[in-house]
């Protein structure tokens, strides 16, 4: 289903193809402190950005951290993001969960609209400054020492902050679960970590289809900046709006390629009709395994993947999904994978519809 991206001016609103939900895409470049002032967005943007959009930590934060992060440090970008996040809905009861807000530029912009913000910050050095932003706001801002991207670790016993269990965190914040058929319980905004970006992305997708972690509470809306490389991995068929920028050379060469990539802003809202009779939170693991298997050899023909995944007649499945035998994974749209999975699940002439291997057993453990 094609839907317009929400919140952007008409000339900036791309059409986003979504298998799991609605998407809004904005593309930018990461920058660091010290870059010369420049125009951030084109004339078709809501406004110009006179300062760098993203930056390193301010001077009071330790530079020797093992997990470097990117933060929004442009007031102009923050105001543009607020327009996208709030859209036409100005409900003062809107709840935003901001991941690693750092210097709090976006936090302050959200608070000025009257929204309630929960700042999940994994760096203690930022917490006093963030807490000061909430002074005289009657509880509109709550700051928690927590790393969103380390919520609900798969293999872990006792946890302590910044690692937390999502249902405990949400319970402490008073966030109640909503039925999948209801509205959006909260909106999450953040930037994927530079390290282990792909792992964090796949974990969120896994949590979505399994209705675990944050998705136990309903159709949570994700608003994330993601690197160009990982954007192309699972979401390869979107129109984007671009902006160019310049990044100074970082001190650590191993992070050069990751930090210099374009960043894409993606909004993902799970659809009410995501789950069907043939795709449920019960058999999601098989679907998840199928998708990961296909992306493991993305240049291979789809028919080759089908023959290694299922004993069902591959040519028959291709005919049902209206695909020819030469199509590759790179030619598939998100909803094509769902149709493919449901076609195999609906096959009545086969007792066993999927070929078992060790990688299927390890699907959960890897995510």
mmCIF file of C-alpha atoms in Angstrom:
data_model
loop_
_atom_site.group_PDB
_atom_site.id
_atom_site.type_symbol
_atom_site.label_atom_id
_atom_site.label_comp_id
_atom_site.label_asym_id
_atom_site.label_seq_id
_atom_site.Cartn_x
_atom_site.Cartn_y
_atom_site.Cartn_z
ATOM 1 C CA UNK A 1 0.000 0.000 0.000
ATOM 2 C CA UNK A 2 1.301 3.448 -0.910
ATOM 3 C CA UNK A 3 0.757 6.256 1.567
ATOM 4 C CA UNK A 4 2.036 9.849 1.704
ATOM 5 C CA UNK A 5 4.725 10.628 4.210
ATOM 6 C CA UNK A 6 3.235 12.582 7.068
ATOM 7 C CA UNK A 7 4.357 15.959 8.288
ATOM 8 C CA UNK A 8 6.436 17.206 5.365
ATOM 9 C CA UNK A 9 5.461 19.999 2.960
ATOM 10 C CA UNK A 10 3.793 18.847 -0.240
ATOM 11 C CA UNK A 11 6.949 19.075 -2.342
ATOM 12 C CA UNK A 12 8.869 17.058 0.248
ATOM 13 C CA UNK A 13 6.281 14.364 0.812
ATOM 14 C CA UNK A 14 7.599 11.215 -0.894
ATOM 15 C CA UNK A 15 5.463 8.174 -1.413
ATOM 16 C CA UNK A 16 6.653 5.427 0.876
ATOM 17 C CA UNK A 17 6.038 1.761 0.256
ATOM 18 C CA UNK A 18 5.539 -0.044 3.535
ATOM 19 C CA UNK A 19 5.120 -3.675 4.360
ATOM 20 C CA UNK A 20 5.015 -3.299 8.146
ATOM 21 C CA UNK A 21 3.765 0.221 8.477
ATOM 22 C CA UNK A 22 3.777 3.832 7.281
ATOM 23 C CA UNK A 23 7.118 5.435 6.537
ATOM 24 C CA UNK A 24 8.380 9.001 6.294
ATOM 25 C CA UNK A 25 11.896 9.522 4.956
ATOM 26 C CA UNK A 26 14.187 12.553 5.221
ATOM 27 C CA UNK A 27 17.823 12.328 4.236
ATOM 28 C CA UNK A 28 20.681 14.341 5.714
ATOM 29 C CA UNK A 29 24.364 14.113 6.559
ATOM 30 C CA UNK A 30 25.932 13.757 9.971
ATOM 31 C CA UNK A 31 28.278 16.550 10.978
ATOM 32 C CA UNK A 32 30.564 17.304 13.854
ATOM 33 C CA UNK A 33 31.467 20.432 15.790
ATOM 34 C CA UNK A 34 33.770 22.751 13.877
ATOM 35 C CA UNK A 35 32.085 22.549 10.486
ATOM 36 C CA UNK A 36 31.428 25.918 8.811
ATOM 37 C CA UNK A 37 27.827 27.203 8.873
ATOM 38 C CA UNK A 38 25.842 26.191 5.815
ATOM 39 C CA UNK A 39 22.334 25.915 4.537
ATOM 40 C CA UNK A 40 20.878 22.660 5.746
ATOM 41 C CA UNK A 41 17.770 22.113 3.633
ATOM 42 C CA UNK A 42 16.734 23.187 0.151
ATOM 43 C CA UNK A 43 14.237 25.913 -0.686
ATOM 44 C CA UNK A 44 11.414 23.401 -0.537
ATOM 45 C CA UNK A 45 12.092 22.738 3.147
ATOM 46 C CA UNK A 46 10.038 24.331 5.938
ATOM 47 C CA UNK A 47 13.149 26.340 6.870
ATOM 48 C CA UNK A 48 16.908 26.645 6.474
ATOM 49 C CA UNK A 49 19.382 25.206 8.937
ATOM 50 C CA UNK A 50 22.159 27.754 9.593
ATOM 51 C CA UNK A 51 24.194 25.424 11.810
ATOM 52 C CA UNK A 52 25.448 21.834 11.574
ATOM 53 C CA UNK A 53 22.653 19.323 12.036
ATOM 54 C CA UNK A 54 24.443 16.704 14.094
ATOM 55 C CA UNK A 55 27.449 16.862 16.346
ATOM 56 C CA UNK A 56 29.740 15.250 18.850
ATOM 57 C CA UNK A 57 29.349 15.559 22.590
ATOM 58 C CA UNK A 58 29.976 18.996 24.169
ATOM 59 C CA UNK A 59 33.259 19.619 26.061
ATOM 60 C CA UNK A 60 32.041 18.291 29.423
ATOM 61 C CA UNK A 61 31.473 14.795 28.013
ATOM 62 C CA UNK A 62 34.328 12.311 27.963
ATOM 63 C CA UNK A 63 35.814 11.832 24.494
ATOM 64 C CA UNK A 64 37.176 8.364 25.251
ATOM 65 C CA UNK A 65 33.806 6.642 25.313
ATOM 66 C CA UNK A 66 33.639 3.228 23.673
ATOM 67 C CA UNK A 67 30.287 3.840 22.036
ATOM 68 C CA UNK A 68 30.397 7.179 20.171
ATOM 69 C CA UNK A 69 26.959 8.662 19.530
ATOM 70 C CA UNK A 70 25.427 11.286 17.265
ATOM 71 C CA UNK A 71 23.150 14.032 18.549
ATOM 72 C CA UNK A 72 20.903 16.669 17.029
ATOM 73 C CA UNK A 73 22.591 20.008 17.762
ATOM 74 C CA UNK A 74 20.811 22.241 15.242
ATOM 75 C CA UNK A 75 17.841 24.256 16.450
ATOM 76 C CA UNK A 76 16.581 24.466 12.873
ATOM 77 C CA UNK A 77 16.652 20.701 12.386
ATOM 78 C CA UNK A 78 14.996 20.216 15.784
ATOM 79 C CA UNK A 79 12.110 22.509 14.804
ATOM 80 C CA UNK A 80 11.726 20.712 11.474
ATOM 81 C CA UNK A 81 11.612 17.366 13.266
ATOM 82 C CA UNK A 82 8.973 18.683 15.659
ATOM 83 C CA UNK A 83 6.812 19.633 12.661
ATOM 84 C CA UNK A 84 7.185 16.095 11.309
ATOM 85 C CA UNK A 85 6.555 14.452 14.689
ATOM 86 C CA UNK A 86 3.582 16.560 15.693
ATOM 87 C CA UNK A 87 2.013 16.818 12.221
ATOM 88 C CA UNK A 88 -1.503 18.205 12.278
ATOM 89 C CA UNK A 89 -2.163 16.723 15.727
ATOM 90 C CA UNK A 90 -1.440 19.249 18.475
ATOM 91 C CA UNK A 91 -2.711 17.114 21.336
ATOM 92 C CA UNK A 92 -0.889 18.333 24.464
ATOM 93 C CA UNK A 93 -1.169 14.814 25.875
ATOM 94 C CA UNK A 94 1.184 13.472 23.194
ATOM 95 C CA UNK A 95 3.974 11.396 24.715
ATOM 96 C CA UNK A 96 7.432 11.290 23.160
ATOM 97 C CA UNK A 97 10.190 8.951 24.245
ATOM 98 C CA UNK A 98 13.534 10.405 23.121
ATOM 99 C CA UNK A 99 16.522 8.057 22.882
ATOM 100 C CA UNK A 100 19.894 9.495 23.934
ATOM 101 C CA UNK A 101 18.914 13.172 23.548
ATOM 102 C CA UNK A 102 22.403 14.303 24.593
ATOM 103 C CA UNK A 103 22.497 18.129 24.729
ATOM 104 C CA UNK A 104 18.691 18.236 24.579
ATOM 105 C CA UNK A 105 18.198 20.509 21.560
ATOM 106 C CA UNK A 106 15.318 18.401 20.248
ATOM 107 C CA UNK A 107 14.066 17.824 23.802
ATOM 108 C CA UNK A 108 13.626 21.541 24.371
ATOM 109 C CA UNK A 109 11.909 22.030 21.006
ATOM 110 C CA UNK A 110 9.394 19.294 21.875
ATOM 111 C CA UNK A 111 8.748 20.705 25.347
ATOM 112 C CA UNK A 112 8.004 24.125 23.878
ATOM 113 C CA UNK A 113 5.056 22.627 21.994
ATOM 114 C CA UNK A 114 3.508 21.446 25.262
ATOM 115 C CA UNK A 115 4.246 17.776 24.680
ATOM 116 C CA UNK A 116 5.317 15.405 27.445
ATOM 117 C CA UNK A 117 8.817 13.998 26.920
ATOM 118 C CA UNK A 118 10.614 11.052 28.487
ATOM 119 C CA UNK A 119 14.352 11.397 27.884
ATOM 120 C CA UNK A 120 16.180 8.066 27.975
ATOM 121 C CA UNK A 121 19.831 9.033 28.305
ATOM 122 C CA UNK A 122 22.641 6.466 28.580
ATOM 123 C CA UNK A 123 25.375 9.007 29.399
ATOM 124 C CA UNK A 124 25.243 10.268 32.988
ATOM 125 C CA UNK A 125 27.131 13.435 32.005
ATOM 126 C CA UNK A 126 24.089 14.727 30.118
ATOM 127 C CA UNK A 127 21.493 13.988 32.813
ATOM 128 C CA UNK A 128 21.899 17.115 34.996
ATOM 129 C CA UNK A 129 21.593 19.374 31.947
ATOM 130 C CA UNK A 130 18.527 17.491 30.674
ATOM 131 C CA UNK A 131 16.871 17.645 34.092
ATOM 132 C CA UNK A 132 17.371 21.418 34.142
ATOM 133 C CA UNK A 133 15.305 21.707 30.958
ATOM 134 C CA UNK A 134 12.289 20.400 32.850
ATOM 135 C CA UNK A 135 12.331 23.033 35.582
ATOM 136 C CA UNK A 136 8.953 24.741 36.044
ATOM 137 C CA UNK A 137 7.266 22.498 33.475
ATOM 138 C CA UNK A 138 4.967 20.610 35.889
ATOM 139 C CA UNK A 139 6.372 17.176 35.102
ATOM 140 C CA UNK A 140 6.373 17.575 31.318
ATOM 141 C CA UNK A 141 9.911 16.152 31.210
ATOM 142 C CA UNK A 142 11.119 12.973 32.881
ATOM 143 C CA UNK A 143 14.767 11.950 32.572
ATOM 144 C CA UNK A 144 15.749 8.288 32.980
ATOM 145 C CA UNK A 145 19.240 6.785 32.980
ATOM 146 C CA UNK A 146 18.576 4.167 30.306
ATOM 147 C CA UNK A 147 19.882 3.004 26.923
ATOM 148 C CA UNK A 148 16.900 2.397 24.642
ATOM 149 C CA UNK A 149 18.938 0.257 22.265
ATOM 150 C CA UNK A 150 19.849 -2.126 25.087
ATOM 151 C CA UNK A 151 16.311 -2.719 26.321
ATOM 152 C CA UNK A 152 15.326 -6.349 26.921
ATOM 153 C CA UNK A 153 18.666 -8.105 26.301
ATOM 154 C CA UNK A 154 18.147 -11.619 24.938
ATOM 155 C CA UNK A 155 20.778 -13.381 27.001
ATOM 156 C CA UNK A 156 21.026 -11.724 30.365
ATOM 157 C CA UNK A 157 20.264 -12.434 33.992
ATOM 158 C CA UNK A 158 19.953 -9.496 36.349
ATOM 159 C CA UNK A 159 20.196 -6.111 34.644
ATOM 160 C CA UNK A 160 21.025 -2.672 35.947
ATOM 161 C CA UNK A 161 20.820 0.796 34.355
ATOM 162 C CA UNK A 162 21.415 1.849 31.690
ATOM 163 C CA UNK A 163 20.213 -1.627 30.647
ATOM 164 C CA UNK A 164 16.551 -2.095 31.531
ATOM 165 C CA UNK A 165 13.516 -4.312 30.932
ATOM 166 C CA UNK A 166 10.893 -2.484 28.868
ATOM 167 C CA UNK A 167 7.791 -3.567 30.779
ATOM 168 C CA UNK A 168 9.377 -2.419 34.060
ATOM 169 C CA UNK A 169 10.393 0.884 32.499
ATOM 170 C CA UNK A 170 6.953 1.489 30.994
ATOM 171 C CA UNK A 171 5.230 0.506 34.229
ATOM 172 C CA UNK A 172 7.350 2.999 36.173
ATOM 173 C CA UNK A 173 6.500 5.700 33.626
ATOM 174 C CA UNK A 174 2.792 4.920 33.799
ATOM 175 C CA UNK A 175 2.599 3.954 30.119
ATOM 176 C CA UNK A 176 -0.337 1.605 29.589
ATOM 177 C CA UNK A 177 -0.604 -0.979 26.836
ATOM 178 C CA UNK A 178 -3.142 -0.433 24.071
ATOM 179 C CA UNK A 179 -4.779 -3.119 21.904
ATOM 180 C CA UNK A 180 -3.196 -3.583 18.476
ATOM 181 C CA UNK A 181 -6.410 -2.310 16.900
ATOM 182 C CA UNK A 182 -6.281 0.919 18.926
ATOM 183 C CA UNK A 183 -4.228 4.077 18.425
ATOM 184 C CA UNK A 184 -0.547 4.801 18.987
ATOM 185 C CA UNK A 185 0.477 4.652 22.677
ATOM 186 C CA UNK A 186 3.645 6.736 22.230
ATOM 187 C CA UNK A 187 6.180 8.005 19.711
ATOM 188 C CA UNK A 188 9.877 7.167 19.921
ATOM 189 C CA UNK A 189 12.559 9.381 18.383
ATOM 190 C CA UNK A 190 16.295 8.700 18.160
ATOM 191 C CA UNK A 191 19.412 7.969 16.129
ATOM 192 C CA UNK A 192 20.617 4.410 15.647
ATOM 193 C CA UNK A 193 24.001 3.808 17.340
ATOM 194 C CA UNK A 194 27.066 3.946 15.106
ATOM 195 C CA UNK A 195 28.243 0.570 16.324
ATOM 196 C CA UNK A 196 25.981 -2.478 15.910
ATOM 197 C CA UNK A 197 23.466 -0.448 13.910
ATOM 198 C CA UNK A 198 22.286 -3.443 11.901
ATOM 199 C CA UNK A 199 21.856 -5.580 15.006
ATOM 200 C CA UNK A 200 19.737 -2.872 16.659
ATOM 201 C CA UNK A 201 17.619 -2.537 13.518
ATOM 202 C CA UNK A 202 16.945 -6.258 13.167
ATOM 203 C CA UNK A 203 16.108 -6.544 16.863
ATOM 204 C CA UNK A 204 13.405 -3.890 16.514
ATOM 205 C CA UNK A 205 11.974 -5.621 13.449
ATOM 206 C CA UNK A 206 12.023 -8.918 15.309
ATOM 207 C CA UNK A 207 10.292 -7.343 18.322
ATOM 208 C CA UNK A 208 7.643 -5.911 16.005
ATOM 209 C CA UNK A 209 6.683 -9.227 14.431
ATOM 210 C CA UNK A 210 6.852 -11.088 17.731
ATOM 211 C CA UNK A 211 4.902 -8.356 19.597
ATOM 212 C CA UNK A 212 7.549 -8.352 22.317
ATOM 213 C CA UNK A 213 9.569 -5.645 24.082
ATOM 214 C CA UNK A 214 8.155 -2.161 23.300
ATOM 215 C CA UNK A 215 5.493 -3.694 21.029
ATOM 216 C CA UNK A 216 3.845 -5.409 23.987
ATOM 217 C CA UNK A 217 2.276 -2.005 24.529
ATOM 218 C CA UNK A 218 0.732 -1.710 21.070
ATOM 219 C CA UNK A 219 1.567 -0.066 17.767
ATOM 220 C CA UNK A 220 4.470 2.070 18.951
ATOM 221 C CA UNK A 221 5.608 4.627 16.360
ATOM 222 C CA UNK A 222 9.353 4.677 15.660
ATOM 223 C CA UNK A 223 11.056 7.794 14.291
ATOM 224 C CA UNK A 224 14.714 7.027 13.693
ATOM 225 C CA UNK A 225 17.757 8.340 11.882
ATOM 226 C CA UNK A 226 19.614 5.502 10.201
ATOM 227 C CA UNK A 227 22.767 5.355 8.084
ATOM 228 C CA UNK A 228 22.514 5.156 4.329
ATOM 229 C CA UNK A 229 24.019 1.666 4.240
ATOM 230 C CA UNK A 230 21.524 0.120 6.634
ATOM 231 C CA UNK A 231 18.644 2.091 5.134
ATOM 232 C CA UNK A 232 19.318 0.297 1.841
ATOM 233 C CA UNK A 233 19.331 -3.119 3.552
ATOM 234 C CA UNK A 234 15.689 -3.828 4.489
ATOM 235 C CA UNK A 235 14.003 -0.743 2.943
ATOM 236 C CA UNK A 236 15.359 -0.563 -0.600
ATOM 237 C CA UNK A 237 12.416 0.925 -2.467
ATOM 238 C CA UNK A 238 11.659 4.390 -1.154
ATOM 239 C CA UNK A 239 11.782 7.833 -2.748
ATOM 240 C CA UNK A 240 13.873 10.173 -0.628
ATOM 241 C CA UNK A 241 14.519 13.886 -0.197
ATOM 242 C CA UNK A 242 18.252 14.606 0.003
ATOM 243 C CA UNK A 243 20.468 17.251 1.536
ATOM 244 C CA UNK A 244 24.240 17.488 1.288
ATOM 245 C CA UNK A 245 26.741 18.387 3.966
ATOM 246 C CA UNK A 246 30.406 18.018 4.844
ATOM 247 C CA UNK A 247 31.914 15.999 7.680
ATOM 248 C CA UNK A 248 35.389 16.586 9.085
ATOM 249 C CA UNK A 249 37.662 13.569 9.356
ATOM 250 C CA UNK A 250 37.205 11.750 12.683
ATOM 251 C CA UNK A 251 40.151 10.700 14.804
ATOM 252 C CA UNK A 252 39.233 7.003 14.734
ATOM 253 C CA UNK A 253 39.724 5.576 11.250
ATOM 254 C CA UNK A 254 37.588 2.531 11.953
ATOM 255 C CA UNK A 255 34.539 4.805 12.339
ATOM 256 C CA UNK A 256 35.265 6.986 9.297
ATOM 257 C CA UNK A 257 33.059 5.117 6.859
ATOM 258 C CA UNK A 258 30.172 4.799 9.327
ATOM 259 C CA UNK A 259 30.152 8.428 10.451
ATOM 260 C CA UNK A 260 30.492 9.930 6.959
ATOM 261 C CA UNK A 261 27.409 8.197 5.603
ATOM 262 C CA UNK A 262 24.199 10.028 4.844
ATOM 263 C CA UNK A 263 21.526 9.677 7.493
ATOM 264 C CA UNK A 264 17.918 8.879 6.642
ATOM 265 C CA UNK A 265 14.991 9.755 8.871
ATOM 266 C CA UNK A 266 12.449 6.915 8.874
ATOM 267 C CA UNK A 267 9.028 6.855 10.512
ATOM 268 C CA UNK A 268 7.592 3.390 11.027
ATOM 269 C CA UNK A 269 4.046 2.932 12.299
ATOM 270 C CA UNK A 270 2.871 -0.713 12.393
ATOM 271 C CA UNK A 271 -0.353 -1.282 10.502
ATOM 272 C CA UNK A 272 -3.474 -2.454 12.248
ATOM 273 C CA UNK A 273 -3.770 -5.227 9.639
ATOM 274 C CA UNK A 274 -0.113 -6.283 9.803
ATOM 275 C CA UNK A 275 -1.077 -9.701 11.126
ATOM 276 C CA UNK A 276 -3.392 -12.015 9.197
ATOM 277 C CA UNK A 277 -4.689 -15.564 9.439
ATOM 278 C CA UNK A 278 -1.436 -16.833 7.901
ATOM 279 C CA UNK A 279 1.046 -14.414 9.489
ATOM 280 C CA UNK A 280 0.719 -14.170 13.253
ATOM 281 C CA UNK A 281 2.894 -13.563 16.318
ATOM 282 C CA UNK A 282 2.907 -17.371 16.577
ATOM 283 C CA UNK A 283 4.630 -18.180 13.271
ATOM 284 C CA UNK A 284 6.521 -14.882 12.960
ATOM 285 C CA UNK A 285 9.853 -16.654 13.562
ATOM 286 C CA UNK A 286 9.549 -18.601 10.310
ATOM 287 C CA UNK A 287 8.689 -15.432 8.393
ATOM 288 C CA UNK A 288 11.603 -13.639 10.028
ATOM 289 C CA UNK A 289 13.945 -16.488 9.099
ATOM 290 C CA UNK A 290 12.723 -16.363 5.489
ATOM 291 C CA UNK A 291 13.423 -12.635 5.168
ATOM 292 C CA UNK A 292 16.882 -12.860 6.756
ATOM 293 C CA UNK A 293 17.709 -15.848 4.550
ATOM 294 C CA UNK A 294 16.827 -13.863 1.430
ATOM 295 C CA UNK A 295 18.858 -10.816 2.447
ATOM 296 C CA UNK A 296 21.814 -13.071 3.212
ATOM 297 C CA UNK A 297 22.183 -13.636 -0.556
ATOM 298 C CA UNK A 298 20.387 -10.642 -1.973
ATOM 299 C CA UNK A 299 21.761 -11.061 -5.509
ATOM 300 C CA UNK A 300 20.488 -14.625 -5.832
ATOM 301 C CA UNK A 301 17.304 -15.410 -7.729
ATOM 302 C CA UNK A 302 14.195 -15.719 -5.619
ATOM 303 C CA UNK A 303 13.470 -19.213 -6.941
ATOM 304 C CA UNK A 304 16.802 -20.414 -5.526
ATOM 305 C CA UNK A 305 15.857 -19.120 -2.101
ATOM 306 C CA UNK A 306 12.452 -20.789 -2.290
ATOM 307 C CA UNK A 307 13.956 -24.166 -3.110
ATOM 308 C CA UNK A 308 16.270 -23.986 -0.104
ATOM 309 C CA UNK A 309 13.526 -22.739 2.235
ATOM 310 C CA UNK A 310 10.507 -24.882 1.396
ATOM 311 C CA UNK A 311 9.555 -28.199 -0.232
ATOM 312 C CA UNK A 312 6.542 -26.474 -1.822
ATOM 313 C CA UNK A 313 6.718 -26.153 -5.629
ATOM 314 C CA UNK A 314 8.725 -22.965 -6.146
ATOM 315 C CA UNK A 315 7.342 -22.289 -9.641
ATOM 316 C CA UNK A 316 3.788 -22.576 -8.339
ATOM 317 C CA UNK A 317 4.514 -20.064 -5.567
ATOM 318 C CA UNK A 318 6.043 -17.651 -8.080
ATOM 319 C CA UNK A 319 2.934 -17.916 -10.261
ATOM 320 C CA UNK A 320 0.657 -17.232 -7.287
ATOM 321 C CA UNK A 321 2.645 -14.136 -6.356
ATOM 322 C CA UNK A 322 2.993 -13.057 -10.020
ATOM 323 C CA UNK A 323 6.766 -13.210 -10.072
ATOM 324 C CA UNK A 324 8.893 -14.674 -12.857
ATOM 325 C CA UNK A 325 11.675 -17.168 -12.262
ATOM 326 C CA UNK A 326 14.402 -14.610 -13.006
ATOM 327 C CA UNK A 327 13.418 -12.115 -10.297
ATOM 328 C CA UNK A 328 16.028 -11.429 -7.620
ATOM 329 C CA UNK A 329 15.607 -10.451 -3.988
ATOM 330 C CA UNK A 330 16.683 -6.915 -4.920
ATOM 331 C CA UNK A 331 13.572 -6.701 -7.093
ATOM 332 C CA UNK A 332 11.218 -7.477 -4.220
ATOM 333 C CA UNK A 333 9.112 -4.913 -2.364
ATOM 334 C CA UNK A 334 8.382 -5.287 1.375
ATOM 335 C CA UNK A 335 4.821 -6.517 0.867
ATOM 336 C CA UNK A 336 6.099 -9.111 -1.648
ATOM 337 C CA UNK A 337 7.768 -11.034 1.161
ATOM 338 C CA UNK A 338 4.519 -11.117 3.088
ATOM 339 C CA UNK A 339 2.602 -12.412 0.038
ATOM 340 C CA UNK A 340 5.325 -15.002 -0.546
ATOM 341 C CA UNK A 341 5.126 -16.254 3.020
ATOM 342 C CA UNK A 342 1.322 -16.423 3.018
ATOM 343 C CA UNK A 343 1.296 -18.283 -0.314
ATOM 344 C CA UNK A 344 3.541 -20.980 1.163
ATOM 345 C CA UNK A 345 1.512 -21.129 4.373
ATOM 346 C CA UNK A 346 -1.676 -21.604 2.337
ATOM 347 C CA UNK A 347 -0.307 -24.553 0.350
ATOM 348 C CA UNK A 348 -2.635 -27.468 1.102
ATOM 349 C CA UNK A 349 -0.807 -30.265 -0.697
ATOM 350 C CA UNK A 350 2.179 -30.324 1.647
ATOM 351 C CA UNK A 351 2.305 -31.563 5.239
ATOM 352 C CA UNK A 352 5.621 -29.828 5.867
ATOM 353 C CA UNK A 353 5.870 -26.369 4.331
ATOM 354 C CA UNK A 354 9.315 -25.312 5.521
ATOM 355 C CA UNK A 355 12.706 -26.995 5.487
ATOM 356 C CA UNK A 356 14.258 -27.032 8.950
ATOM 357 C CA UNK A 357 17.891 -26.107 9.547
ATOM 358 C CA UNK A 358 20.023 -24.891 12.425
ATOM 359 C CA UNK A 359 19.792 -21.261 11.356
ATOM 360 C CA UNK A 360 16.027 -21.334 11.874
ATOM 361 C CA UNK A 361 16.505 -22.595 15.419
ATOM 362 C CA UNK A 362 18.967 -19.771 16.090
ATOM 363 C CA UNK A 363 16.740 -16.999 14.719
ATOM 364 C CA UNK A 364 15.614 -15.910 18.173
ATOM 365 C CA UNK A 365 19.036 -16.238 19.745
ATOM 366 C CA UNK A 366 20.620 -13.943 17.144
ATOM 367 C CA UNK A 367 18.135 -11.156 17.830
#
